[in-house]
PDB file of C-alpha atoms in Angstrom:
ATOM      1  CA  UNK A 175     -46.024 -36.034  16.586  1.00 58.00           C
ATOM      2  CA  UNK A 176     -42.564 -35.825  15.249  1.00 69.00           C
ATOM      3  CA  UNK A 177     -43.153 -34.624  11.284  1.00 73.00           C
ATOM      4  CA  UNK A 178     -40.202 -34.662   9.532  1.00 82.00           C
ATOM      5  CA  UNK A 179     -39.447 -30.694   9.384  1.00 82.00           C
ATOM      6  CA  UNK A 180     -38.673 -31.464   5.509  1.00 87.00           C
ATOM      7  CA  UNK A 181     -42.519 -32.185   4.454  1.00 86.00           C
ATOM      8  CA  UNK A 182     -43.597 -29.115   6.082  1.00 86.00           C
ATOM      9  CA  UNK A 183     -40.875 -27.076   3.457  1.00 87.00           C
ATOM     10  CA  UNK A 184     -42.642 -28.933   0.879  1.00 88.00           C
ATOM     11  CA  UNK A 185     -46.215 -28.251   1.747  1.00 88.00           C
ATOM     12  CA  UNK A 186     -45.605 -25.022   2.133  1.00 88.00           C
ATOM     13  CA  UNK A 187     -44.148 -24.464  -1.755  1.00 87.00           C
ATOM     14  CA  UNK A 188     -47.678 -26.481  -2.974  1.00 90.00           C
ATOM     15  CA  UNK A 189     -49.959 -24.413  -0.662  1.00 89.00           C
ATOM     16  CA  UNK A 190     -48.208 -21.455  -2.133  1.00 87.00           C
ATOM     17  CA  UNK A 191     -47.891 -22.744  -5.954  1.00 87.00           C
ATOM     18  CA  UNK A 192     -51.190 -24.307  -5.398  1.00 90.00           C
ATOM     19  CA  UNK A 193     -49.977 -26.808  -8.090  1.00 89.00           C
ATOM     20  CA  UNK A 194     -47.513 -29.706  -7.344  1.00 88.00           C
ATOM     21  CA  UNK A 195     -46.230 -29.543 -10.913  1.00 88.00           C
ATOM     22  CA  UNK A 196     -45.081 -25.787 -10.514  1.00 88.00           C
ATOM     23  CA  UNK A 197     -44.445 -26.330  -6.893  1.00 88.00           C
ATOM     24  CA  UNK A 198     -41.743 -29.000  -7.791  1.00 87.00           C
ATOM     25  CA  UNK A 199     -40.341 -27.277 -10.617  1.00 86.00           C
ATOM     26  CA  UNK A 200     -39.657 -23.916  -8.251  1.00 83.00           C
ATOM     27  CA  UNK A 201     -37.714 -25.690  -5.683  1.00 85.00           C
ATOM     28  CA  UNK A 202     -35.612 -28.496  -8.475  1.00 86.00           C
ATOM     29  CA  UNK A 203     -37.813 -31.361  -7.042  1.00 87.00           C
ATOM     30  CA  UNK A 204     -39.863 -33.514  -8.661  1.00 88.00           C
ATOM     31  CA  UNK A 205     -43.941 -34.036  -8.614  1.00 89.00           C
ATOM     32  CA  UNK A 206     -43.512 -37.876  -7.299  1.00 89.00           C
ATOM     33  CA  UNK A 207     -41.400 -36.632  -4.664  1.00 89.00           C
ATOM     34  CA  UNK A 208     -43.808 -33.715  -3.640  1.00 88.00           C
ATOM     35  CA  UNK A 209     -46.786 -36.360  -3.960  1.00 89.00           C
ATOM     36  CA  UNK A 210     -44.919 -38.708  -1.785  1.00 91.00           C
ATOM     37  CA  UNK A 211     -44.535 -35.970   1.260  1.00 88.00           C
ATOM     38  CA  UNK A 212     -47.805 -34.715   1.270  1.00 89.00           C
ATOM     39  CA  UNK A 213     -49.490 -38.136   1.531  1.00 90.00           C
ATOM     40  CA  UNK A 214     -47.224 -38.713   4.507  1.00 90.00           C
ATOM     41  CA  UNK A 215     -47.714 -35.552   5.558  1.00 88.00           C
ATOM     42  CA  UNK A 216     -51.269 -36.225   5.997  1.00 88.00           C
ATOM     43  CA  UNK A 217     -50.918 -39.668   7.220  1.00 91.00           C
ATOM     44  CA  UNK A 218     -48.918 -38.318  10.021  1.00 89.00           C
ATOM     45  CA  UNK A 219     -51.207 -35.352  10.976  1.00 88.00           C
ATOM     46  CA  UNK A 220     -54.156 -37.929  10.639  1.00 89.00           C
ATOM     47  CA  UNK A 221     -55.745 -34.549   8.354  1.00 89.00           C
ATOM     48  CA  UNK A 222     -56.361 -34.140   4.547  1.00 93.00           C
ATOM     49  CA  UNK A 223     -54.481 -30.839   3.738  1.00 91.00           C
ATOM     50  CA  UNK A 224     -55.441 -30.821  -0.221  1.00 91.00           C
ATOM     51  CA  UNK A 225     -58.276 -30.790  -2.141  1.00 91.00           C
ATOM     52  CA  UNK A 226     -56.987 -32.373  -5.541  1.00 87.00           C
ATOM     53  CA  UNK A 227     -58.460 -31.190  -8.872  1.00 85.00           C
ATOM     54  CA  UNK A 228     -57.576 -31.630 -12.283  1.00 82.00           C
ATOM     55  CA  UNK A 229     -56.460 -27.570 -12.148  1.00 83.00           C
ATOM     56  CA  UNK A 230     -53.949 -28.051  -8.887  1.00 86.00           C
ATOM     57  CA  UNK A 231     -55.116 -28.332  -5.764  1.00 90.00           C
ATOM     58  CA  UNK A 232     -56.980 -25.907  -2.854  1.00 91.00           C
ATOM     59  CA  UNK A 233     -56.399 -25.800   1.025  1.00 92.00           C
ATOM     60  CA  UNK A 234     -59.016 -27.544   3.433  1.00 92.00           C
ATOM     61  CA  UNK A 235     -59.797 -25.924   6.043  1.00 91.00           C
ATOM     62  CA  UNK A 236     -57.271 -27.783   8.384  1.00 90.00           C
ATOM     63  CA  UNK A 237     -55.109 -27.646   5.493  1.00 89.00           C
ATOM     64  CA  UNK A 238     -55.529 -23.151   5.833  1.00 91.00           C
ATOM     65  CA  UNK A 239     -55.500 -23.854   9.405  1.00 91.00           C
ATOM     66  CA  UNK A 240     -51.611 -25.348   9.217  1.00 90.00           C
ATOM     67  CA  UNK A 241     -50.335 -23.072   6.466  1.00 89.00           C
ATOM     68  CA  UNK A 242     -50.884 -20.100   8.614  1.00 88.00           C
ATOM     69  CA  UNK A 243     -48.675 -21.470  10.630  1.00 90.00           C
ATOM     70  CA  UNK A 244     -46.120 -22.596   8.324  1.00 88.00           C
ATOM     71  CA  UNK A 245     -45.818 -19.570   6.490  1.00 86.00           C
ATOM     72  CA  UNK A 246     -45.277 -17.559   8.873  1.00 87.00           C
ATOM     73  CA  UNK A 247     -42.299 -20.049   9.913  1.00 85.00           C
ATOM     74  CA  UNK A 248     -41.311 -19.812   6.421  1.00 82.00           C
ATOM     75  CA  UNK A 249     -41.159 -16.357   6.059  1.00 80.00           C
ATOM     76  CA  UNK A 250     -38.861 -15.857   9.254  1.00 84.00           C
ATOM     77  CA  UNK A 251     -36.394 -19.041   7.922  1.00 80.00           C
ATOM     78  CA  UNK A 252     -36.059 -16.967   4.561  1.00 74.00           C
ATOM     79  CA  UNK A 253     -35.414 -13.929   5.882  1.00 72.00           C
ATOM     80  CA  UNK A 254     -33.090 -15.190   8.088  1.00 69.00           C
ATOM     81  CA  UNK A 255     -31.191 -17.267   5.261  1.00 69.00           C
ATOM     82  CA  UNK A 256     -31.595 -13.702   3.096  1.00 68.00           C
ATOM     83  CA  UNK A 257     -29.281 -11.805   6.468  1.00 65.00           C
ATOM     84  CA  UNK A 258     -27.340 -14.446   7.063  1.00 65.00           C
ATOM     85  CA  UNK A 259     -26.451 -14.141   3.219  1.00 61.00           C
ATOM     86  CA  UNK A 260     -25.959 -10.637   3.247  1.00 56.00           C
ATOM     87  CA  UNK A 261     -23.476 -11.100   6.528  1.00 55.00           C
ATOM     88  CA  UNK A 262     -21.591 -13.301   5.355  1.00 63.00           C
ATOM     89  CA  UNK A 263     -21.450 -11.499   1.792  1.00 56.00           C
ATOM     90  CA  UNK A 264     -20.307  -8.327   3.699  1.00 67.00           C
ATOM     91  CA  UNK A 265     -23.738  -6.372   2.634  1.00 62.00           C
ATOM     92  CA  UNK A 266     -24.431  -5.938   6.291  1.00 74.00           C
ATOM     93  CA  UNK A 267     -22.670  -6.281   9.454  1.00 82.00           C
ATOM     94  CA  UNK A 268     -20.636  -4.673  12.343  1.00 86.00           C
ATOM     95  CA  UNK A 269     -17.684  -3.951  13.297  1.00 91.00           C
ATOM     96  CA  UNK A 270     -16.464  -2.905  16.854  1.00 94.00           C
ATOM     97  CA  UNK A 271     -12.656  -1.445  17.523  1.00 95.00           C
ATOM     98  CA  UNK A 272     -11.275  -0.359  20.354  1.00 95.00           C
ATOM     99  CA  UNK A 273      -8.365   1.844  19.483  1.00 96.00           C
ATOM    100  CA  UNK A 274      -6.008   4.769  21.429  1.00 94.00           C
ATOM    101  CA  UNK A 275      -6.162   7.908  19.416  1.00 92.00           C
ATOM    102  CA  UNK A 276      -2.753   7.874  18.378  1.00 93.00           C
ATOM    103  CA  UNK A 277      -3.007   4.337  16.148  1.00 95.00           C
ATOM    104  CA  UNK A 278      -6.120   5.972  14.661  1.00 95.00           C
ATOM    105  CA  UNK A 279      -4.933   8.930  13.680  1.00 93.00           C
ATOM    106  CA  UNK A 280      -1.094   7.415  12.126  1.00 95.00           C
ATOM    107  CA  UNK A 281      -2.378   3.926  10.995  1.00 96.00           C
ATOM    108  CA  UNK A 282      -6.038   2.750  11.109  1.00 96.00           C
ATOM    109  CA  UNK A 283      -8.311   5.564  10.199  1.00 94.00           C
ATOM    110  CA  UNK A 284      -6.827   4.526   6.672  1.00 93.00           C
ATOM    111  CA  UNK A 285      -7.934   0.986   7.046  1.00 94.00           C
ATOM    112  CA  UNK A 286     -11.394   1.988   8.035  1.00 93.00           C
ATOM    113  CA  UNK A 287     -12.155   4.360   5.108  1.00 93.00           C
ATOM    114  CA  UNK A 288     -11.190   2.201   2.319  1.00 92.00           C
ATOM    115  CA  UNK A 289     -12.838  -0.853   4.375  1.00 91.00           C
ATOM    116  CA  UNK A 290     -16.016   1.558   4.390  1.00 89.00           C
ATOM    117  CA  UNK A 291     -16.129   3.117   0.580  1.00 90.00           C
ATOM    118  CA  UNK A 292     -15.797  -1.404  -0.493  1.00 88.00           C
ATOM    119  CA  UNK A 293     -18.307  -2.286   2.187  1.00 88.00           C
ATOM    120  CA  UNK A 294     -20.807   0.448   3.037  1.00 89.00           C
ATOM    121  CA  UNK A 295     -23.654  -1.457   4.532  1.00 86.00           C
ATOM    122  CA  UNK A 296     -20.770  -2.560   7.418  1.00 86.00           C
ATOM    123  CA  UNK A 297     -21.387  -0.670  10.512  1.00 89.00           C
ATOM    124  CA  UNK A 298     -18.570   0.528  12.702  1.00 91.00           C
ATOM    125  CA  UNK A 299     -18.347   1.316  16.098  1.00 92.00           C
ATOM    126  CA  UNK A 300     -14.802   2.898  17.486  1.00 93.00           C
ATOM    127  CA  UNK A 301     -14.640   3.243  21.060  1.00 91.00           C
ATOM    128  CA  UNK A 302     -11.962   5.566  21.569  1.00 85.00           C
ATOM    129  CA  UNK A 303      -9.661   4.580  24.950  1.00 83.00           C
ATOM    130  CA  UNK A 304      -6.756   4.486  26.452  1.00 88.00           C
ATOM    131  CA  UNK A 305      -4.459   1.227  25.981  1.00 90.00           C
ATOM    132  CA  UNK A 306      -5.187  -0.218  28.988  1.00 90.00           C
ATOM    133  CA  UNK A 307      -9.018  -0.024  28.749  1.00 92.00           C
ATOM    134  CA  UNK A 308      -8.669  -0.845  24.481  1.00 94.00           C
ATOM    135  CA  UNK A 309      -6.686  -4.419  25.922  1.00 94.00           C
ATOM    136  CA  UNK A 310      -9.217  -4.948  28.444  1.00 93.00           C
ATOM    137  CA  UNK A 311     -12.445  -4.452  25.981  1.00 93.00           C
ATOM    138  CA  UNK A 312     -10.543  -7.039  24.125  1.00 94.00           C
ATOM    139  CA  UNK A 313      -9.979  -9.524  26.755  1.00 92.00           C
ATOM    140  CA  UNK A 314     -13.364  -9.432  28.114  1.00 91.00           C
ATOM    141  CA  UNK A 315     -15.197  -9.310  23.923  1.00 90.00           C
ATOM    142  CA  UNK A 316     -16.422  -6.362  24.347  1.00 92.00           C
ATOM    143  CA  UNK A 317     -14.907  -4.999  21.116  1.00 94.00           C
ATOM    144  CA  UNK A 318     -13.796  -7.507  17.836  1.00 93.00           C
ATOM    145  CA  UNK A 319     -10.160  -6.448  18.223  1.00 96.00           C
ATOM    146  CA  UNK A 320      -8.087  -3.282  19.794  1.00 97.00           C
ATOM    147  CA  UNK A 321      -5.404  -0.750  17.653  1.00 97.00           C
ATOM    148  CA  UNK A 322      -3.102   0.060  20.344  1.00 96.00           C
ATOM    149  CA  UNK A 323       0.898   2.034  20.917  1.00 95.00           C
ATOM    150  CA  UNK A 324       3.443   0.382  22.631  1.00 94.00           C
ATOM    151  CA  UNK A 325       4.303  -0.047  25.619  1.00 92.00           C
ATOM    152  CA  UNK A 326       1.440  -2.172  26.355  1.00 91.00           C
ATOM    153  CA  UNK A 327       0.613  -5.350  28.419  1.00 88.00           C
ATOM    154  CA  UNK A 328      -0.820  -8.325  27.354  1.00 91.00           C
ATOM    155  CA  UNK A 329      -1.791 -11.773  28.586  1.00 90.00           C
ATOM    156  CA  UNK A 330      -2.577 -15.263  27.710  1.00 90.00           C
ATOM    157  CA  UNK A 331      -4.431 -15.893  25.303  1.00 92.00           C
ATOM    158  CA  UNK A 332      -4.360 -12.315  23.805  1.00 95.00           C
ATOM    159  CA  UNK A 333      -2.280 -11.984  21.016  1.00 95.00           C
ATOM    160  CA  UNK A 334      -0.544  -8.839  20.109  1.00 96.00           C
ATOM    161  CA  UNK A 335       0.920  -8.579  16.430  1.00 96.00           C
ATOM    162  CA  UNK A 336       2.805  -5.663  15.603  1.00 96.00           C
ATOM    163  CA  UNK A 337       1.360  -3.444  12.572  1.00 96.00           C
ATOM    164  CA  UNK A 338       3.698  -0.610  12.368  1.00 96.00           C
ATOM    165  CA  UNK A 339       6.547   1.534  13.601  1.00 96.00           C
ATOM    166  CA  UNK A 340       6.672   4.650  14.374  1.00 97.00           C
ATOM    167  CA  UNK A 341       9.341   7.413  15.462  1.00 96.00           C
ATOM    168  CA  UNK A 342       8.276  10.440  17.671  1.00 96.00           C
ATOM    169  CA  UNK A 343       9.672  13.845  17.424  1.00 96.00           C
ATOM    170  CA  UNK A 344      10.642  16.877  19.887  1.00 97.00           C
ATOM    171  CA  UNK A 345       8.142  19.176  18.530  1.00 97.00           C
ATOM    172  CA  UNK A 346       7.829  23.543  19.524  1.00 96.00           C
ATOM    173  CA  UNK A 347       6.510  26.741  18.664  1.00 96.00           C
ATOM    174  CA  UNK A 348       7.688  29.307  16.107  1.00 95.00           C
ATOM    175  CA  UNK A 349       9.194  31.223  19.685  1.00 95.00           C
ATOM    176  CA  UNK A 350      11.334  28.309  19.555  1.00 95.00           C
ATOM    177  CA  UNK A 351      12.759  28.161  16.318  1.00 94.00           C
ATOM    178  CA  UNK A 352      16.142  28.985  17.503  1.00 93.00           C
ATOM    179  CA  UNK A 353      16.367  25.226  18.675  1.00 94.00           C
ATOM    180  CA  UNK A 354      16.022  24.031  15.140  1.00 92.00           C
ATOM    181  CA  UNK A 355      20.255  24.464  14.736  1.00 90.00           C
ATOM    182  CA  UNK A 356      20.486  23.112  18.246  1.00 90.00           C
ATOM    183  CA  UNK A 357      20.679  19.482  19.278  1.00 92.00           C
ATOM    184  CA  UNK A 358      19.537  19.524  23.103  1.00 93.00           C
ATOM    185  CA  UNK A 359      19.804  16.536  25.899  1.00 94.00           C
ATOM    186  CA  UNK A 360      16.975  15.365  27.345  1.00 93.00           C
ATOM    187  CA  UNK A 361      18.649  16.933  30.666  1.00 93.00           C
ATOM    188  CA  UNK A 362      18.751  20.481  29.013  1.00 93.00           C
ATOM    189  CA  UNK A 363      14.873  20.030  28.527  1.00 91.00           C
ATOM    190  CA  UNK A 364      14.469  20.895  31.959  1.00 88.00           C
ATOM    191  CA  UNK A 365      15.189  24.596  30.983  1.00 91.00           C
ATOM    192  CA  UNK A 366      12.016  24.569  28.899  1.00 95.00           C
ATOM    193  CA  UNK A 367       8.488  24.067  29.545  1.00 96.00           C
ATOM    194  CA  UNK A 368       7.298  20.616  28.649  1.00 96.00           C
ATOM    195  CA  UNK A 369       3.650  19.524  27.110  1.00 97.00           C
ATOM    196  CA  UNK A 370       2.792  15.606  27.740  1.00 95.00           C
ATOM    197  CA  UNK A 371       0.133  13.543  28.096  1.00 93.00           C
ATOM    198  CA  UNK A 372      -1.751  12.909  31.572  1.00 91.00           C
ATOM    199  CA  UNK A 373       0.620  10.652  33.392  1.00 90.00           C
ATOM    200  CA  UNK A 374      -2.196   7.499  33.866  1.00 87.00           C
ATOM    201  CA  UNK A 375      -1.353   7.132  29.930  1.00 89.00           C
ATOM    202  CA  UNK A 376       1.250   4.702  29.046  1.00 89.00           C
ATOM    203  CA  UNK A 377       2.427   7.008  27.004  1.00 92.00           C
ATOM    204  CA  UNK A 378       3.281   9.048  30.068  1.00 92.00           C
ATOM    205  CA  UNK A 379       4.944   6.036  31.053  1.00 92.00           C
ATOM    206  CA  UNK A 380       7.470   5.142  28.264  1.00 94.00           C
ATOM    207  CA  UNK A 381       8.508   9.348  28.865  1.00 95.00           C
ATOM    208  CA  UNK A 382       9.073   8.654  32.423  1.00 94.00           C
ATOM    209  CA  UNK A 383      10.992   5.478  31.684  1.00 94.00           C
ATOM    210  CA  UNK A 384      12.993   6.910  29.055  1.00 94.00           C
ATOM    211  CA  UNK A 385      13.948   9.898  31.294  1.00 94.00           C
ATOM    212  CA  UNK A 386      14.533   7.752  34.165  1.00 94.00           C
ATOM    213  CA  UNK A 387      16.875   5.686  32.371  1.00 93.00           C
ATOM    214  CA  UNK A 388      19.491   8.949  32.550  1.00 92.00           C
ATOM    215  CA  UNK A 389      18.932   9.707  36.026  1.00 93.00           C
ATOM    216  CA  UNK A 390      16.419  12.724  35.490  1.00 94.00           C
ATOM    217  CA  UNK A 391      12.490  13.314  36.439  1.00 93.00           C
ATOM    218  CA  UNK A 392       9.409  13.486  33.904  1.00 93.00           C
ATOM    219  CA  UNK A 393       8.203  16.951  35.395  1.00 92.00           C
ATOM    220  CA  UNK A 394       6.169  18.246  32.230  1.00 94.00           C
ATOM    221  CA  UNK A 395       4.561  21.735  32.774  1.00 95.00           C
ATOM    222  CA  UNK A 396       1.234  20.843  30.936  1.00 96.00           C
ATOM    223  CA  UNK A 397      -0.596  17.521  30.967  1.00 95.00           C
ATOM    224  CA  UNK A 398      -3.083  16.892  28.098  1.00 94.00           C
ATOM    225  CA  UNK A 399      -5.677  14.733  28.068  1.00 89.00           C
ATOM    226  CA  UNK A 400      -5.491  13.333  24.483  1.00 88.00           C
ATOM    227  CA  UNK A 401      -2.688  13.137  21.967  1.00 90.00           C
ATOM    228  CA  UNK A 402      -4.475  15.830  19.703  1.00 89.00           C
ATOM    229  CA  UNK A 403      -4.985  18.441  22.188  1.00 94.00           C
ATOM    230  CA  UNK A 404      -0.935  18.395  22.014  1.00 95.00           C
ATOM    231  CA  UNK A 405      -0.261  19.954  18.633  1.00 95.00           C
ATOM    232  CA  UNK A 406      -2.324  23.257  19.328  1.00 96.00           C
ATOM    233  CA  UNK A 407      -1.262  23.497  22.886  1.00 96.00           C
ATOM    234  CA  UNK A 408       2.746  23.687  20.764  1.00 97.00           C
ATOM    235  CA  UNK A 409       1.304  26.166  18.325  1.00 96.00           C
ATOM    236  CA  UNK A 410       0.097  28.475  20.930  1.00 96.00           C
ATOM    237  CA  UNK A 411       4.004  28.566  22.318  1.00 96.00           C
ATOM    238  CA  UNK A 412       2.822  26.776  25.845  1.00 96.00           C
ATOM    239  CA  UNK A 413       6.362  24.634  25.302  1.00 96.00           C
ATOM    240  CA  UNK A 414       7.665  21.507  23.684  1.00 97.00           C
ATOM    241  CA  UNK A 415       6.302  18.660  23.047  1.00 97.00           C
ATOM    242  CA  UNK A 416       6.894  15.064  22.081  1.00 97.00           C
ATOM    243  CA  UNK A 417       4.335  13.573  19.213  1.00 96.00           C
ATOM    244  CA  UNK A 418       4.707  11.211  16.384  1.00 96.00           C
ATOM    245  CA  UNK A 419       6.027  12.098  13.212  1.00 95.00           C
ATOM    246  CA  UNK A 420       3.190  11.749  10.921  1.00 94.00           C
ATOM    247  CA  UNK A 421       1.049  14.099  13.284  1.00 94.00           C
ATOM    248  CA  UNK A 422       3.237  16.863  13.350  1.00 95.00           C
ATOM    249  CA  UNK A 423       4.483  16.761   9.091  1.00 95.00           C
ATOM    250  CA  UNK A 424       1.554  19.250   7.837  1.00 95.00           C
ATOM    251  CA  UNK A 425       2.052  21.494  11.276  1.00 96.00           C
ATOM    252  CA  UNK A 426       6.436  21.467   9.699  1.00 96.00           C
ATOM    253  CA  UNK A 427       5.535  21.337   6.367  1.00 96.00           C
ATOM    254  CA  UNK A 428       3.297  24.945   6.794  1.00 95.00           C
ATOM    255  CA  UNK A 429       6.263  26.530   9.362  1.00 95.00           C
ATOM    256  CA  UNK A 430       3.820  26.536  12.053  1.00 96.00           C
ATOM    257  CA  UNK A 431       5.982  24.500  14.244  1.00 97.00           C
ATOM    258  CA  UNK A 432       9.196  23.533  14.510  1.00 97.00           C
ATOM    259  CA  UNK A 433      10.957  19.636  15.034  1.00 96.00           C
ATOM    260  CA  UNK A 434      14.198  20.166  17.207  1.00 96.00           C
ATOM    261  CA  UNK A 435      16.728  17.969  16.889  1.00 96.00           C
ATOM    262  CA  UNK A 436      18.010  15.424  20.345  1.00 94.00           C
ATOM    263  CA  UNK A 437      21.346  14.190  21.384  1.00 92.00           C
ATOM    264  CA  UNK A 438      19.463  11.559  22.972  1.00 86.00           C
ATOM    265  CA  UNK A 439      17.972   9.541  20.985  1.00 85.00           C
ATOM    266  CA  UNK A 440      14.116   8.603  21.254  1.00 93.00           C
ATOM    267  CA  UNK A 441      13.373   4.961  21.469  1.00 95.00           C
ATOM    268  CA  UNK A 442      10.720   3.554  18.165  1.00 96.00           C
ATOM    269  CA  UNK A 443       7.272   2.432  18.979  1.00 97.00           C
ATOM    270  CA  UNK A 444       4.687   0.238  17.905  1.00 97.00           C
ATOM    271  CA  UNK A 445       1.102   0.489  16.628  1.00 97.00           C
ATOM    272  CA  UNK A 446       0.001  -3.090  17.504  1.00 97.00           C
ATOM    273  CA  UNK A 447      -2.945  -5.461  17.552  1.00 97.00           C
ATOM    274  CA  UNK A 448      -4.188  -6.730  20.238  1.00 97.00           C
ATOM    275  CA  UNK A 449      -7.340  -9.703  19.988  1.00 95.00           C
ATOM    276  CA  UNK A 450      -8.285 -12.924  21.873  1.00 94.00           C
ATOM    277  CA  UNK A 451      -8.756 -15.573  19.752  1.00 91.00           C
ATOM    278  CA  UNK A 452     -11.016 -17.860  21.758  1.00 88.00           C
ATOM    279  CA  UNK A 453     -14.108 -14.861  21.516  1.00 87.00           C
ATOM    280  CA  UNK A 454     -15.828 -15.354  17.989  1.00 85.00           C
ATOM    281  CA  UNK A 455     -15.378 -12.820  15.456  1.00 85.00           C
ATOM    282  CA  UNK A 456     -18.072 -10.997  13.139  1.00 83.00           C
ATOM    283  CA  UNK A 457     -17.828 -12.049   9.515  1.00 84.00           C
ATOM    284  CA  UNK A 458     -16.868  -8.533   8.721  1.00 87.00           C
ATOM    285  CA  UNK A 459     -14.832  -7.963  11.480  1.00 90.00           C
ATOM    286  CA  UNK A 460     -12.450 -11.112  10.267  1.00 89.00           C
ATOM    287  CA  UNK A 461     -12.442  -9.671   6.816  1.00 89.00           C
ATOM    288  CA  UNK A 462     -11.130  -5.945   8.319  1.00 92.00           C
ATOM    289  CA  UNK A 463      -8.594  -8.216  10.509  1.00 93.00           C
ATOM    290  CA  UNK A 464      -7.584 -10.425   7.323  1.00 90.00           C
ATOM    291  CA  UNK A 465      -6.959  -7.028   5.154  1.00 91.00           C
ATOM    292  CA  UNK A 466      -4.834  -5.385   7.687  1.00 94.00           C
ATOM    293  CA  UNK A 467      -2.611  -7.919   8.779  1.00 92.00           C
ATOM    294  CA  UNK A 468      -2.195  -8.975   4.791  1.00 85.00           C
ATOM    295  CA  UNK A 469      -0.657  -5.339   4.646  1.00 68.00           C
ATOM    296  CA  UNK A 470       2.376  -6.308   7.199  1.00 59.00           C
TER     297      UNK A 470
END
């Protein structure tokens, strides 16, 4: 048999309303119209599914027989038209973000708490990585979109849009606050121990370029696995450090480091976007995309 699916949906509402009259007036039909479909609804099954009385109407027994069935499909076609609803409405969803710990901590751990107090039924998932791996989660849809810092490599058909720009500072300990009325070279840092980041990081990289660029070597003393393990290896006096700005401006504003000021002068980076736009995005994920790229 091939029963038009919509006679089912309507035998279902009088089976449930056990009255065609209050069955047509739940769903906006009419009782002609409801009559109609259950006569071919029969006539197609070859069964009588109603029992007509002048109070409404009861079940047979093959009539129980095929409600069982079609409630149950009922039930699962609601609920799914109920989450689907709620998705799409922003009452329930996920997000997932992969993001270097630098362009969380200066730009989008703003994004994702406002996004959070409007929508808290949105889950979130941030996998925290380097840029490399945040690109490559990208490119192969493992995450909805990545927060990364420039320098960083993209190809077709990623897309990287630039969200915000940033200036890094020479940062040190209160042992070095003599260098505050000092303006060193990048050459003279050589006389100081150095604090960077492990050198498989791009950030690493743009150091190495940048000191490369005036004939000189990248030979930091310490090597730190993560931006934020940066700031207290500078308060405990291990040596200077490079970090962005907004990191270090409580540490200043509280004295408990110092910024010291360059002769040469440190190229701006980016905090940037990186998605594909041929993988599908989550309703909610497009609405956290939409609201930070409406900001720039």
């Amino acid at each position: 048999m091939n029963v038009n699916f919509e006679y089912y949906k309507l035998f279902y509402y009088v089976a449930k309303y056990k009255n065609i009259t209050q069955a047509a007036r739940a769903i906006g039909s009419s009782q002609p119209n409801l009559t109609r479909a259950i006569n071919c609804l029969e006539n197609e099954t070859g069964c009588t599914l109603f029992i007509r009385t002048n109070r409404g109407v009861t079940l047979t027994p093959e009539g129980k027989q095929l409600y069982g069935h079609v409630s149950a499909a009922m039930v699962q076609l609601e609920t799914a038209e109920r989450e689907l609803s709620e998705i799409t409405g922003l009452v329930r969803g996920s997000i997932s973000i992969g993001v270097t710990e630098t362009a969380l901590n200066i730009f989008l751990l703003a994004y994702i708490k406002a996004f959070r107090m409007e929508y808290p039924g949105i889950r979130l998932r941030i996998s925290n990585h380097s840029a490399l791996q945040a690109v490559q989660a990208a490119k192969n849809g493992e995450v909805d979109f990545a927060v990364v810092t420039t320098p960083v490599l993209t190809e077709t058909p990623l897309i990287k849009v630039p969200l915000q720009t940033f200036q890094e500072i020479l940062i040190g300990g209160k042992t070095f606050s003599s260098l505050e009325k000092q303006e060193l070279s990048l050459k003279e840092l050589a006389d100081y121990p150095l604090i960077s980041l492990a050198r498989e990081s791009m950030t690493w990289k743009f150091y190495h370029d940048l000191f490369l660029s005036q004939g000189l070597e990248l030979d930091p003393d310490t090597e730190a696995a993560a931006t934020d393990q940066i700031l207290p290896l500078v308060k405990s006096e291990l040596g200077l450090a490079f970090i962005p700005e907004p990191m270090a401006r409580e540490a200043l504003a509280k004295r408990e480091i110092v910024a010291i000021p360059l002769r040469d002068p440190i190229p701006k980076r980016q905090v940037c976007m990186v998605y594909d736009p041929q993988h599908p995005m989550s309703t909610a994920a497009r609405k956290l995309q939409q609201t930070i790229l409406g900001t720039i």
